[in-house]
Tab-separated table of C-alpha atoms in Angstrom:
chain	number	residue	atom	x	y	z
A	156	UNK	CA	0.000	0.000	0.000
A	157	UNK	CA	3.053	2.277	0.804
A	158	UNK	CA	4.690	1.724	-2.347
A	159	UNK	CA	1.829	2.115	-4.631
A	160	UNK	CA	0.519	5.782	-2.626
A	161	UNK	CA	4.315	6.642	-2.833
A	162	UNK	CA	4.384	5.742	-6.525
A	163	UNK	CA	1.585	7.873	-7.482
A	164	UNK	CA	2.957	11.150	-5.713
A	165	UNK	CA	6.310	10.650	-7.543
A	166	UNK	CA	7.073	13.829	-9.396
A	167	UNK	CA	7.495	13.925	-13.118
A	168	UNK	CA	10.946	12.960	-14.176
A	169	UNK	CA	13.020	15.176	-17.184
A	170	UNK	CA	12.319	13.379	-19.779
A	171	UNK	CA	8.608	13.093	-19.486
A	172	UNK	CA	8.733	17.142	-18.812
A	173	UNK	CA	10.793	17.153	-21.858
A	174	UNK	CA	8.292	15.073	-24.249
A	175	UNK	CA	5.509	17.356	-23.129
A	176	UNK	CA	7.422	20.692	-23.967
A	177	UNK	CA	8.136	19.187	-27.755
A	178	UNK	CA	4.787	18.448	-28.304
A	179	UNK	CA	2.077	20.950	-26.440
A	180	UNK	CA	3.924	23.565	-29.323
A	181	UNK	CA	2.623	21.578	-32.176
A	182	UNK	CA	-0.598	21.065	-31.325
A	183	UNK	CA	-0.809	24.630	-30.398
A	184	UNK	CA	0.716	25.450	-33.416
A	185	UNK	CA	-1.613	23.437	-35.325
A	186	UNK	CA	-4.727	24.922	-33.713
A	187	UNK	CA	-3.286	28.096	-34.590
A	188	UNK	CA	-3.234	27.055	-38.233
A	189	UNK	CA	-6.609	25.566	-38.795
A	190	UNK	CA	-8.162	28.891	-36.727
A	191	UNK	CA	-6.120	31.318	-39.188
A	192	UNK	CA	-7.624	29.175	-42.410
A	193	UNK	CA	-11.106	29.514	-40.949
A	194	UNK	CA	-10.694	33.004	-40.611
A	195	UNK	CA	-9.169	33.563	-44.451
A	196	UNK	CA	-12.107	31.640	-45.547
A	197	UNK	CA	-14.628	33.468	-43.904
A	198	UNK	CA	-12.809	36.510	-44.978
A	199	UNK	CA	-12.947	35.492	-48.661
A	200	UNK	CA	-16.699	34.142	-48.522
A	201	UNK	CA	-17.709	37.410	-47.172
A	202	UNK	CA	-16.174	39.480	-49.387
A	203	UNK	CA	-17.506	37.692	-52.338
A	204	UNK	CA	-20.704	37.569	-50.857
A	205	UNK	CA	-20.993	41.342	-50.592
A	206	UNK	CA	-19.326	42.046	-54.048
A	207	UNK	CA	-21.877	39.392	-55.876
A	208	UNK	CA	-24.900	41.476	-53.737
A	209	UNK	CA	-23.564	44.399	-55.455
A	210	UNK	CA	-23.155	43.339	-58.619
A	211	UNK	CA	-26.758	41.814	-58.702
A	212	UNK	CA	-28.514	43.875	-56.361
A	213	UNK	CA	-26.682	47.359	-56.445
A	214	UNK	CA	-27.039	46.794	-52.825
A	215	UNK	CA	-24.945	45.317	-50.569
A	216	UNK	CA	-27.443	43.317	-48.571
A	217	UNK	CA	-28.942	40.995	-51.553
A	218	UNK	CA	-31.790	43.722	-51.272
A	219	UNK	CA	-33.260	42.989	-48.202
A	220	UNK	CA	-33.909	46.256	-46.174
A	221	UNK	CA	-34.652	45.154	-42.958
A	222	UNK	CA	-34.214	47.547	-39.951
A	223	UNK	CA	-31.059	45.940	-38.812
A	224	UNK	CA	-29.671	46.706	-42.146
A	225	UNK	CA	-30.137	50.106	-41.883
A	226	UNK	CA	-26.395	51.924	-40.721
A	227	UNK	CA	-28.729	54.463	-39.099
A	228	UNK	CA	-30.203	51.932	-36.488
A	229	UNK	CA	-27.039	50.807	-36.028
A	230	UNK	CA	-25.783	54.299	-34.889
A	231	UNK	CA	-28.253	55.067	-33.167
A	232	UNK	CA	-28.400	51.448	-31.334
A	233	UNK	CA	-24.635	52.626	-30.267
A	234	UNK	CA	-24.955	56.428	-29.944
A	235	UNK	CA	-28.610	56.772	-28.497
A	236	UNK	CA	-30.206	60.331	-28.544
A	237	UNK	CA	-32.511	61.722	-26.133
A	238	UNK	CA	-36.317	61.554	-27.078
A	239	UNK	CA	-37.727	64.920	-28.335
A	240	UNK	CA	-40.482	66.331	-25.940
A	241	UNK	CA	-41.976	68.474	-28.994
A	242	UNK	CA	-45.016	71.204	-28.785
A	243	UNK	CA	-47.397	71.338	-31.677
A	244	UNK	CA	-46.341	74.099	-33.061
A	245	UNK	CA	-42.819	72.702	-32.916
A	246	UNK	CA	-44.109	69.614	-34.610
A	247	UNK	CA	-45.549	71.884	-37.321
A	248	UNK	CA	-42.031	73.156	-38.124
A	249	UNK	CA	-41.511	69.505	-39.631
A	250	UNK	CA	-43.946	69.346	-42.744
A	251	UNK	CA	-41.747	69.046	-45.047
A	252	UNK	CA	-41.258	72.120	-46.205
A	253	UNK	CA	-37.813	72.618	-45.200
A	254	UNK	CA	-36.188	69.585	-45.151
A	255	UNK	CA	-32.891	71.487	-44.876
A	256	UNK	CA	-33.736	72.640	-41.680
A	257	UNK	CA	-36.487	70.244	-40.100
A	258	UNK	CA	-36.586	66.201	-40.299
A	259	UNK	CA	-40.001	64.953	-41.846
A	260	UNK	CA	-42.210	63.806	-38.888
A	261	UNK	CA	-45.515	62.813	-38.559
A	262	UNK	CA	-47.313	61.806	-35.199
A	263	UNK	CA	-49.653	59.241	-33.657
A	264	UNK	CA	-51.557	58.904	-30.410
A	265	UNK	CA	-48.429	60.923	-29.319
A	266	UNK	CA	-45.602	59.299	-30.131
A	267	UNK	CA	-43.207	61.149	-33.233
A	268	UNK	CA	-41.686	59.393	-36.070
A	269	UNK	CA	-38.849	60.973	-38.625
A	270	UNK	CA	-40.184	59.483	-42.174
A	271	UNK	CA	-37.337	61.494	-43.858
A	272	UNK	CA	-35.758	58.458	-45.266
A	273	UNK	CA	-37.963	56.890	-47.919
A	274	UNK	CA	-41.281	58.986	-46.789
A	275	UNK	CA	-40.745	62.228	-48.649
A	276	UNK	CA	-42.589	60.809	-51.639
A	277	UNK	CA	-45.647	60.530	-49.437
A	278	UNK	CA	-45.839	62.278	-46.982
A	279	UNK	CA	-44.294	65.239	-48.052
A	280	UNK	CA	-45.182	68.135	-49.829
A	281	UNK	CA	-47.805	67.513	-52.226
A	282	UNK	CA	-47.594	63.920	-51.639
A	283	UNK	CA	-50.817	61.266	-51.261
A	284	UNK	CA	-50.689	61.725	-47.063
A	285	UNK	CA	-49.105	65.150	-47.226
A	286	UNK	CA	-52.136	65.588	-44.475
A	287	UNK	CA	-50.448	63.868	-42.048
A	288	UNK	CA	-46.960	65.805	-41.895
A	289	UNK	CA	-45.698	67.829	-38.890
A	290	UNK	CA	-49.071	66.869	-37.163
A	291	UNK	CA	-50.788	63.898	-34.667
A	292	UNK	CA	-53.763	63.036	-36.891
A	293	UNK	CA	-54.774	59.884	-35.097
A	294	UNK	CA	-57.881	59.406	-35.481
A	295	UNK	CA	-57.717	59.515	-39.333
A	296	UNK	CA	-55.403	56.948	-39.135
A	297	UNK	CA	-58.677	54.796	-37.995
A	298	UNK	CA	-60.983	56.679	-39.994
A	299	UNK	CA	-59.566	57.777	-43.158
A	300	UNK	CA	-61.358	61.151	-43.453
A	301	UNK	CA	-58.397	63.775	-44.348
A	302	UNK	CA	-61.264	66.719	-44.238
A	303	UNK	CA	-62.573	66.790	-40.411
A	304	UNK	CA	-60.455	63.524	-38.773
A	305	UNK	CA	-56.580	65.230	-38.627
A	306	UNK	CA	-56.955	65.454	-35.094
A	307	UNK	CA	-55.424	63.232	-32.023
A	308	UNK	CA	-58.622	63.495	-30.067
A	309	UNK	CA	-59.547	59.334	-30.128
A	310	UNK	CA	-62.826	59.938	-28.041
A	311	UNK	CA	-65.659	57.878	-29.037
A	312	UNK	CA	-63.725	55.284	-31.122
A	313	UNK	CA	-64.757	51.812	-30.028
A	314	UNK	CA	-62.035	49.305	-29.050
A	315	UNK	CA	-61.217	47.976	-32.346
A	316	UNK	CA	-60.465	51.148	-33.557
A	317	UNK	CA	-58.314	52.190	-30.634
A	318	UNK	CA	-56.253	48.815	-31.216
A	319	UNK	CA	-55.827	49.622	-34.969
A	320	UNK	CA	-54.120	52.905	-33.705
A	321	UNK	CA	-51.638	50.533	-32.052
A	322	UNK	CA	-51.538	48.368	-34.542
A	323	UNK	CA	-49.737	51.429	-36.630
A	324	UNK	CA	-47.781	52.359	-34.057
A	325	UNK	CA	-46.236	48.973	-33.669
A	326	UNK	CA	-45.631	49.865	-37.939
A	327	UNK	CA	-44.228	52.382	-37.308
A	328	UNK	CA	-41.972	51.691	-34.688
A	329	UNK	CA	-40.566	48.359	-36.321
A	330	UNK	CA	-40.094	50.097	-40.147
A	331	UNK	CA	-37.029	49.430	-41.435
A	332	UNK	CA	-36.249	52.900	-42.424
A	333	UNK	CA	-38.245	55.340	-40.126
A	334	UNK	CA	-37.500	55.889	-36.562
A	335	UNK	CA	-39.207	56.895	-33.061
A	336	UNK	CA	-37.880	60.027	-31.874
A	337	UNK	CA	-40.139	61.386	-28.970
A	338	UNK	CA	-43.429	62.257	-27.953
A	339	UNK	CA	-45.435	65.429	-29.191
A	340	UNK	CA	-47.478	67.466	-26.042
A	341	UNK	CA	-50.649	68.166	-26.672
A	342	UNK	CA	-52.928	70.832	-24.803
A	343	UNK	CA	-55.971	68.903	-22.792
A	344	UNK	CA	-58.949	67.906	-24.709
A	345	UNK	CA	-62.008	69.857	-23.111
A	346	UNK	CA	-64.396	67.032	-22.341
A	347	UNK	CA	-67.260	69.615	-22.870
A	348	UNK	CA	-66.221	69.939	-26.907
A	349	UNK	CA	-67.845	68.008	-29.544
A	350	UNK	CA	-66.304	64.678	-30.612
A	351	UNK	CA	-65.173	65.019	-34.389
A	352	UNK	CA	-68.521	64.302	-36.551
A	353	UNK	CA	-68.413	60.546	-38.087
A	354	UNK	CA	-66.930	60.761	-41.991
A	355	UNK	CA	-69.032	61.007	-44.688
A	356	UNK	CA	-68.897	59.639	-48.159
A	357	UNK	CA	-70.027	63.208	-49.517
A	358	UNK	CA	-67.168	64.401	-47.830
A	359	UNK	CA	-64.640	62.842	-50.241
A	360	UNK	CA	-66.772	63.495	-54.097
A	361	UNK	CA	-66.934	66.199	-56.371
A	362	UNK	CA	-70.806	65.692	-57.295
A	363	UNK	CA	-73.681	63.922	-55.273
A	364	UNK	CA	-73.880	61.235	-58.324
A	365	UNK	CA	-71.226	59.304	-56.868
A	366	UNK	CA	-71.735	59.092	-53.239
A	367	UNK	CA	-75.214	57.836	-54.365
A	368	UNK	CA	-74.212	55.237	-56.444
A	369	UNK	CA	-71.639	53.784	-53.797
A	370	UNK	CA	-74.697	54.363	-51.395
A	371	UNK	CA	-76.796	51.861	-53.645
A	372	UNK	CA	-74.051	49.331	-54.619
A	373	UNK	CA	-73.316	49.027	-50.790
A	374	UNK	CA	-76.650	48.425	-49.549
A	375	UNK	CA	-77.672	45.730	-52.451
A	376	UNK	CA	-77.928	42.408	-51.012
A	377	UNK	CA	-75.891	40.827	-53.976
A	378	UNK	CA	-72.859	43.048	-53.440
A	379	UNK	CA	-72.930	42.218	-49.507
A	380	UNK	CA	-73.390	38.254	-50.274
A	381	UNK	CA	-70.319	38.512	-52.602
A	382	UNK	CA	-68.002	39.882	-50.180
A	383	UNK	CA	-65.539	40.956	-52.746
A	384	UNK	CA	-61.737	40.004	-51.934
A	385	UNK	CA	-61.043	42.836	-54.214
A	386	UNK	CA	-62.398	45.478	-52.247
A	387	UNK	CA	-62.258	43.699	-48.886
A	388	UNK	CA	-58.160	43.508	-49.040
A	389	UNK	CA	-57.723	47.258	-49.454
A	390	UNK	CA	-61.173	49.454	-47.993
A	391	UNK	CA	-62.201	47.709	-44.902
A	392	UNK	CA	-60.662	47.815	-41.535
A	393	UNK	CA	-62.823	44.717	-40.271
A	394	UNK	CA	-60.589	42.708	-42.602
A	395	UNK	CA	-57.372	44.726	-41.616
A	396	UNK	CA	-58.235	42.905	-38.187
A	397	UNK	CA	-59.410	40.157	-39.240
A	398	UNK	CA	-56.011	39.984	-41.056
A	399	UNK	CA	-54.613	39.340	-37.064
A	400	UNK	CA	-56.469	36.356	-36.699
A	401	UNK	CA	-55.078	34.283	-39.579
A	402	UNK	CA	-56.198	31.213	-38.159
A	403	UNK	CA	-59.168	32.857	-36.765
A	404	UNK	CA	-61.726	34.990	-38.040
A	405	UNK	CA	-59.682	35.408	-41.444
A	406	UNK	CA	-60.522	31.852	-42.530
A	407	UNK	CA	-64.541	32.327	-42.198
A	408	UNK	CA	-64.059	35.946	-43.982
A	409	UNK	CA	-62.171	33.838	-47.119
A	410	UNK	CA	-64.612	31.208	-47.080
A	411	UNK	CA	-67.451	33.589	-47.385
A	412	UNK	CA	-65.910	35.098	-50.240
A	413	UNK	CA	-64.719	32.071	-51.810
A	414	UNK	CA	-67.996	30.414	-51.603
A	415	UNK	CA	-70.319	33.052	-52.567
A	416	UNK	CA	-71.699	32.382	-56.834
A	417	UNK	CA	-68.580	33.100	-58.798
A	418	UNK	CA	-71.053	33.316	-62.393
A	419	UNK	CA	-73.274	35.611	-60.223
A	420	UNK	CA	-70.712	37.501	-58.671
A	421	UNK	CA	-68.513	38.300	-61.936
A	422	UNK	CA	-71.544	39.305	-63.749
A	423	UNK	CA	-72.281	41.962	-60.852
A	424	UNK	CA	-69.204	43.234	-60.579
A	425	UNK	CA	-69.062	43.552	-64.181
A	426	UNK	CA	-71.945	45.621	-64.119
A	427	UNK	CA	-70.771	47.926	-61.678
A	428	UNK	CA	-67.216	48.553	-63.246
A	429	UNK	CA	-69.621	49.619	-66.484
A	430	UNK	CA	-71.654	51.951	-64.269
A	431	UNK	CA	-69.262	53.601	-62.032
A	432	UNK	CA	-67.356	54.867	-65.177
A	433	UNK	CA	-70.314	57.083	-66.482
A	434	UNK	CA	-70.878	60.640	-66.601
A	435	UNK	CA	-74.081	60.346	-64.134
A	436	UNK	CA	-72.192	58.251	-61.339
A	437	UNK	CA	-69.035	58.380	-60.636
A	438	UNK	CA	-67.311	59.603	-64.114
A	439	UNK	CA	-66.069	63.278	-63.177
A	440	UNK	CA	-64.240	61.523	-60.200
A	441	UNK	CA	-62.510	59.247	-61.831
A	442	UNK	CA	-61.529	61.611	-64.115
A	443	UNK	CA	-60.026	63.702	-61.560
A	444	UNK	CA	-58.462	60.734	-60.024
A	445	UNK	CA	-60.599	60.421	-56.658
A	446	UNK	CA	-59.189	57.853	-55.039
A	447	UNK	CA	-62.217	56.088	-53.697
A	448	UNK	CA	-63.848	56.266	-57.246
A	449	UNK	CA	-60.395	54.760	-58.086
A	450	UNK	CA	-60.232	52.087	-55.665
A	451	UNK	CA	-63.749	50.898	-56.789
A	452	UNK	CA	-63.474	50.816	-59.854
A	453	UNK	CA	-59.853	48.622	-59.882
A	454	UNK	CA	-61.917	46.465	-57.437
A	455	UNK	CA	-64.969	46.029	-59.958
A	456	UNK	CA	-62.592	44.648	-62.580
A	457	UNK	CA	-59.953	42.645	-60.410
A	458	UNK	CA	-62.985	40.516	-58.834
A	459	UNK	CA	-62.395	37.455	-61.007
A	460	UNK	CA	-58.638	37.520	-60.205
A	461	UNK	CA	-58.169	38.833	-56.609
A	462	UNK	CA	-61.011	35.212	-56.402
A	463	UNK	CA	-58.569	33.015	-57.546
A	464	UNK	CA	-55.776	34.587	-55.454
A	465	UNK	CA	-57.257	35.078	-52.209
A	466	UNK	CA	-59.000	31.699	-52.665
A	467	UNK	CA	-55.748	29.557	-53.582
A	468	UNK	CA	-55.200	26.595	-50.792
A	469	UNK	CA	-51.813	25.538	-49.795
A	470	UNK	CA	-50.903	22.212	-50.791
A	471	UNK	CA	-49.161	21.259	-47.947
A	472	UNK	CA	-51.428	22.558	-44.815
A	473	UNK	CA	-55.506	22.995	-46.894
A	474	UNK	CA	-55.595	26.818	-45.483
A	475	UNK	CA	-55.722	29.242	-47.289
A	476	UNK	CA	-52.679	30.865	-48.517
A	477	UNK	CA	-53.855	34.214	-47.843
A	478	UNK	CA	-54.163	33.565	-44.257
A	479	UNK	CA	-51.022	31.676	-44.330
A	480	UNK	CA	-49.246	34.658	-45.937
A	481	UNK	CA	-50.783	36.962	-43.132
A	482	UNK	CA	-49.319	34.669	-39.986
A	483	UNK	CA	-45.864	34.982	-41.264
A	484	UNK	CA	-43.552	37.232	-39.372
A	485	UNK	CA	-41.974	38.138	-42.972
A	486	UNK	CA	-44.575	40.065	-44.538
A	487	UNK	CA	-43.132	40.232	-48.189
A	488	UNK	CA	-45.386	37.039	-49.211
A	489	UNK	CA	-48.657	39.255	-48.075
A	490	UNK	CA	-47.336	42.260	-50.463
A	491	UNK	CA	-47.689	40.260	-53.256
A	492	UNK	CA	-51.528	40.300	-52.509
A	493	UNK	CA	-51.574	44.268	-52.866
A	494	UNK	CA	-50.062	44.081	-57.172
A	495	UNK	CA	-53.667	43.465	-58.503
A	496	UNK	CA	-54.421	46.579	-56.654
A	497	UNK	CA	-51.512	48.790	-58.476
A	498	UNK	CA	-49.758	48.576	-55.307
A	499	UNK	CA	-45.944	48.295	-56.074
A	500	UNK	CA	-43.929	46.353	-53.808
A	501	UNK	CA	-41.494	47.589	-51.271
A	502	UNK	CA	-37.655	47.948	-51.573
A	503	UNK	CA	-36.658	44.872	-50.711
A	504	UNK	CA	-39.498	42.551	-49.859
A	505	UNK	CA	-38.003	39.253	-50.659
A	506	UNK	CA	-41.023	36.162	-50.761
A	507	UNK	CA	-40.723	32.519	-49.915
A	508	UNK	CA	-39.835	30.245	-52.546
A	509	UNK	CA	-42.934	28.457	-51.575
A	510	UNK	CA	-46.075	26.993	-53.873
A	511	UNK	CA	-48.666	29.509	-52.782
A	512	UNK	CA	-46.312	32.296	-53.974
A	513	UNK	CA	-45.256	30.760	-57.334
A	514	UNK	CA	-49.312	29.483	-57.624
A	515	UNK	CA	-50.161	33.163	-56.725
A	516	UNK	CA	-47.777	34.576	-59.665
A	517	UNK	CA	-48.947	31.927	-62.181
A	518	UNK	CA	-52.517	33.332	-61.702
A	519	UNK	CA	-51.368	36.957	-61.859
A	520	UNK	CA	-49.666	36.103	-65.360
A	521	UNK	CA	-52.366	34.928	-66.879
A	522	UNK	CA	-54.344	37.848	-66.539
A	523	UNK	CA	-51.070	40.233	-67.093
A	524	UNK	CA	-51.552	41.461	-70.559
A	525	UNK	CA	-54.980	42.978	-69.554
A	526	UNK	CA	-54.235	46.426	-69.621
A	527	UNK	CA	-57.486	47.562	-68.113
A	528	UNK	CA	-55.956	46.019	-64.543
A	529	UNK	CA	-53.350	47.607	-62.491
A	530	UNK	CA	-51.886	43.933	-62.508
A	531	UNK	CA	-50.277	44.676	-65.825
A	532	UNK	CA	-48.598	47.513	-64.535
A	533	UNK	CA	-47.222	46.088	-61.296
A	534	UNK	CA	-46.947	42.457	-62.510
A	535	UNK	CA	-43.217	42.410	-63.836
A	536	UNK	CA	-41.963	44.592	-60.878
A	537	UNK	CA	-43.693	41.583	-58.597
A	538	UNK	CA	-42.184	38.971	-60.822
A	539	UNK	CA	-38.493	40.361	-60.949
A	540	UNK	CA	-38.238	40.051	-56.591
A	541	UNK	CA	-39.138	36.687	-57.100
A	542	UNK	CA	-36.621	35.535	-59.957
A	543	UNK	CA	-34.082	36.825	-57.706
A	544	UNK	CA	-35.010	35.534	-54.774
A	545	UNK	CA	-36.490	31.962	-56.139
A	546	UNK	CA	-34.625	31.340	-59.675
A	547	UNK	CA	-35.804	32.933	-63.319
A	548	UNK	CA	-38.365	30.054	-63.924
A	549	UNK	CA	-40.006	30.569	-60.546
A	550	UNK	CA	-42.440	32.731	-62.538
A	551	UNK	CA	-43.615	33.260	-65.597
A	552	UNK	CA	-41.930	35.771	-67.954
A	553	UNK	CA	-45.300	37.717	-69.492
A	554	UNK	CA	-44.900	40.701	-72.466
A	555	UNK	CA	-47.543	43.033	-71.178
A	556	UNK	CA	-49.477	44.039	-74.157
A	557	UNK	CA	-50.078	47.357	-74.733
A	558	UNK	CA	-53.243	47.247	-77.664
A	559	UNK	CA	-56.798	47.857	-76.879
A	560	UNK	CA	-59.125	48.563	-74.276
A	561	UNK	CA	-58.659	51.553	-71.879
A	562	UNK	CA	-55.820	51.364	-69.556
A	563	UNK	CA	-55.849	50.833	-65.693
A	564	UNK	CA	-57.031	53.658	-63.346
A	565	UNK	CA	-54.022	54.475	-60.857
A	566	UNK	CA	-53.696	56.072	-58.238
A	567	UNK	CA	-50.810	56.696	-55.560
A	568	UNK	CA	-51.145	54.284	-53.061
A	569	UNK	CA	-48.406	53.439	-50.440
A	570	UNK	CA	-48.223	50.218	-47.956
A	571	UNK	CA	-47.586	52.301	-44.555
A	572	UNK	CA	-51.589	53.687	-45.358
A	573	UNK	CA	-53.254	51.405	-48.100
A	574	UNK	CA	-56.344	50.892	-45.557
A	575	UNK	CA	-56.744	54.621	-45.230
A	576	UNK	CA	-58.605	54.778	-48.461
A	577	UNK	CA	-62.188	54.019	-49.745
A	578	UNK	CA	-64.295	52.508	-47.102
A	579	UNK	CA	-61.788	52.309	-44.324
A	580	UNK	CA	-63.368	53.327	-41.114
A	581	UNK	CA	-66.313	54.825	-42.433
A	582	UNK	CA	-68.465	51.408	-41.019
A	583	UNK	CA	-68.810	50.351	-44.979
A	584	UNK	CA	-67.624	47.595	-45.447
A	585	UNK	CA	-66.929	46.731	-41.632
A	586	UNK	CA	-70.610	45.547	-41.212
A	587	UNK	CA	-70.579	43.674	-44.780
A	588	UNK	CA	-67.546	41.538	-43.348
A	589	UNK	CA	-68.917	40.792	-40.020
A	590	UNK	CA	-72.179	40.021	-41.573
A	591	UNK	CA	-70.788	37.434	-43.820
């Protein structure tokens, strides 16, 4: 027992001291090696990562946007400034106007945003939501009324509207290019003051023709059974919420739609795309480019092909694709929902390589070379994001045509408000969802 305790306590002689100091170099020398070769190789990848992103892309990013893209979140992530306590008449100060001297801000429920980068085009001078610009207009975020709404004052807005605020908060807080930079104070609202008058569709015409015939397409039985996708998607904030609850309410809004007498339906909205265009409806507003007679009249004639889209099933899961395209944190795959509607799609939205996308683009080709729908002017645009992102046969390649028939109506529409227009808040189209 001695001798085998003493044996294990013997110190290390030379020469085993001496094998260990020839070979703890080389292997550190060898880790040394393979670490350095990892590092060239990362190097190299990198670098020819970012110069084939530029090459392709004239970006350095493959395209993609996001927020933590952006150098200016990034700086301001390291270097933090301190949030601007603004007055409304400092707020005023940035319209627009001077964009030299005052950031582009706009305001909601309070909290300030600078839109300077990549919101000049709309919100500032003379663009489509010029209204909102160096102001808190809240409640016409909900409402949609520019004439009577620009105004923070939320009283008498029910729930759902006051979540919808947040919901465009939470936008605007997570865009990739704008950013939060304080809170605007506003004097007390007198409780004894009138709450802002409900919106009107009078408010928004040139004539009393048109309000009247949107006032009689509205209420006809057909046209609520129907449930257009086509005007649904883009005028009514019931579906913006419904939109939360993909695997909720969204399904029995689709299925409503999808269900409803496609020979009936197309024939109806037919009709109405004939009528609205007419000198003794809604004619002189088009021709001005009113926005709602606009947005009617692209969702008349997209009915048949917003039906197939919105009404596609994925092969994998049996929901809808639609809904499935809503759930998704990535929202690119819902933008592509928005072309028929001559909505563009954003810098950098990059889709999934998925079968409801390349199903969804198939559709919009084959109804491409119609010139009459804002789908031939937005198609190719939608098409090109998706060749790079999914291959050059992911889509079809279509040669929009350019003879016969009258073209599409446009009009400006941009993502951060495309539910601001038509019917949305104005309790139009609200009740025909919920009643479906």
């Amino acid at each position: 027992m001695f001798t085998e305790r003493h044996t294990r306590s013997r110190p290390p002689t030379s020469s085993s001291l001496s094998k260990r100091s020839r070979t703890t170099p080389s292997r550190s020398s060898s880790s040394s090696s393979i670490l350095r070769t990892l590092v060239n190789w990362f190097i190299i990848v990198l670098i020819t990562n970012l110069a084939l992103s530029r090459a392709v892309t004239q970006s350095w990013t493959w395209g993609h946007e996001g927020k933590w893209s952006n150098p200016r979140t990034i700086r301001d992530l390291l270097f933090p400034s301190p949030p601007l306590t603004l007055s409304e008449s400092q707020l005023a100060l940035h319209d627009g106007s001077k964009p030299s001297q005052y950031p582009l801000y706009i305001a909601i429920d309070g909290d300030v945003y600078d839109v300077s980068d990549g919101g000049m085009r709309n919100y500032g001078p003379g663009g489509a939501y010029s209204a909102f610009a160096g102001r808190d207009a809240a409640r016409a975020f909900v409402t949609g009324c520019f004439k009577t709404h620009l105004t923070h004052d939320l009283r008498g807005l029910s729930e759902g509207d006051l979540e919808i605020v947040e919901n465009w908060k939470s936008f605007y807080a997570k865009h990739a290019k704008y950013r939060y930079v304080g809170r605007v104070v506003h004097p007390p609202i007198d409780p004894s003051t009138p709450i802002p008058e409900p919106s009107t569709l009078g408010n928004n015409f040139t004539s009393t023709a048109c309000p009247s015939f949107f006032a009689t397409f509205l209420a006809n039985p057909r046209f609520k059974t129907c449930a257009p996708f086509s005007l649904l998607l883009t005028t009514s904030t019931g579906f913006f919420q419904a939109e939360r609850a993909p695997y909720g309410l969204l399904p029995y809004v689709l299925n409503a739609s999808c269900t409803a007498s496609q020979e009936e339906c197309t024939g109806l909205m037919d009709s109405l795309a004939a009528k609205i265009q007419q000198q003794n409806t809604c004619g002189p507003d088009l021709a001005k480019g009113n926005p709602l007679a606009v947005e009617a009249l692209n969702g008349f004639r997209s009915y048949r092909l917003m039906r197939e889209a919105g009404c596609q099933l994925s092969n994998t899961t049996g929901r809808f694709c639609f809904a499935e395209a809503s759930a998704k944190t990535n929202p690119s795959d819902l933008y592509y929902y928005y072309l028929p509607e001559g909505t563009s799609l954003p810098s950098g939205a990059t889709p999934d390589c998925d079968a409801c996308t390349q199903n969804l683009l198939a559709v919009y080709a084959r109804y491409a070379t119609n010139t009459t729908l804002a789908i031939s002017k937005t198609y190719a645009s939608g098409r090109t994001a998706a060749a790079l992102a999914c291959g050059p046969n992911f889509a079809p390649l279509v040669a929009t045509s350019t003879a016969g028939g009258k073209s599409a109506a446009s009009v400006t529409v941009a993502f951060d408000t495309r539910i601001t227009i038509l019917a949305a808040g104005l309790g139009i189209l609200g009740p025909l969802l919920l009643a479906t």
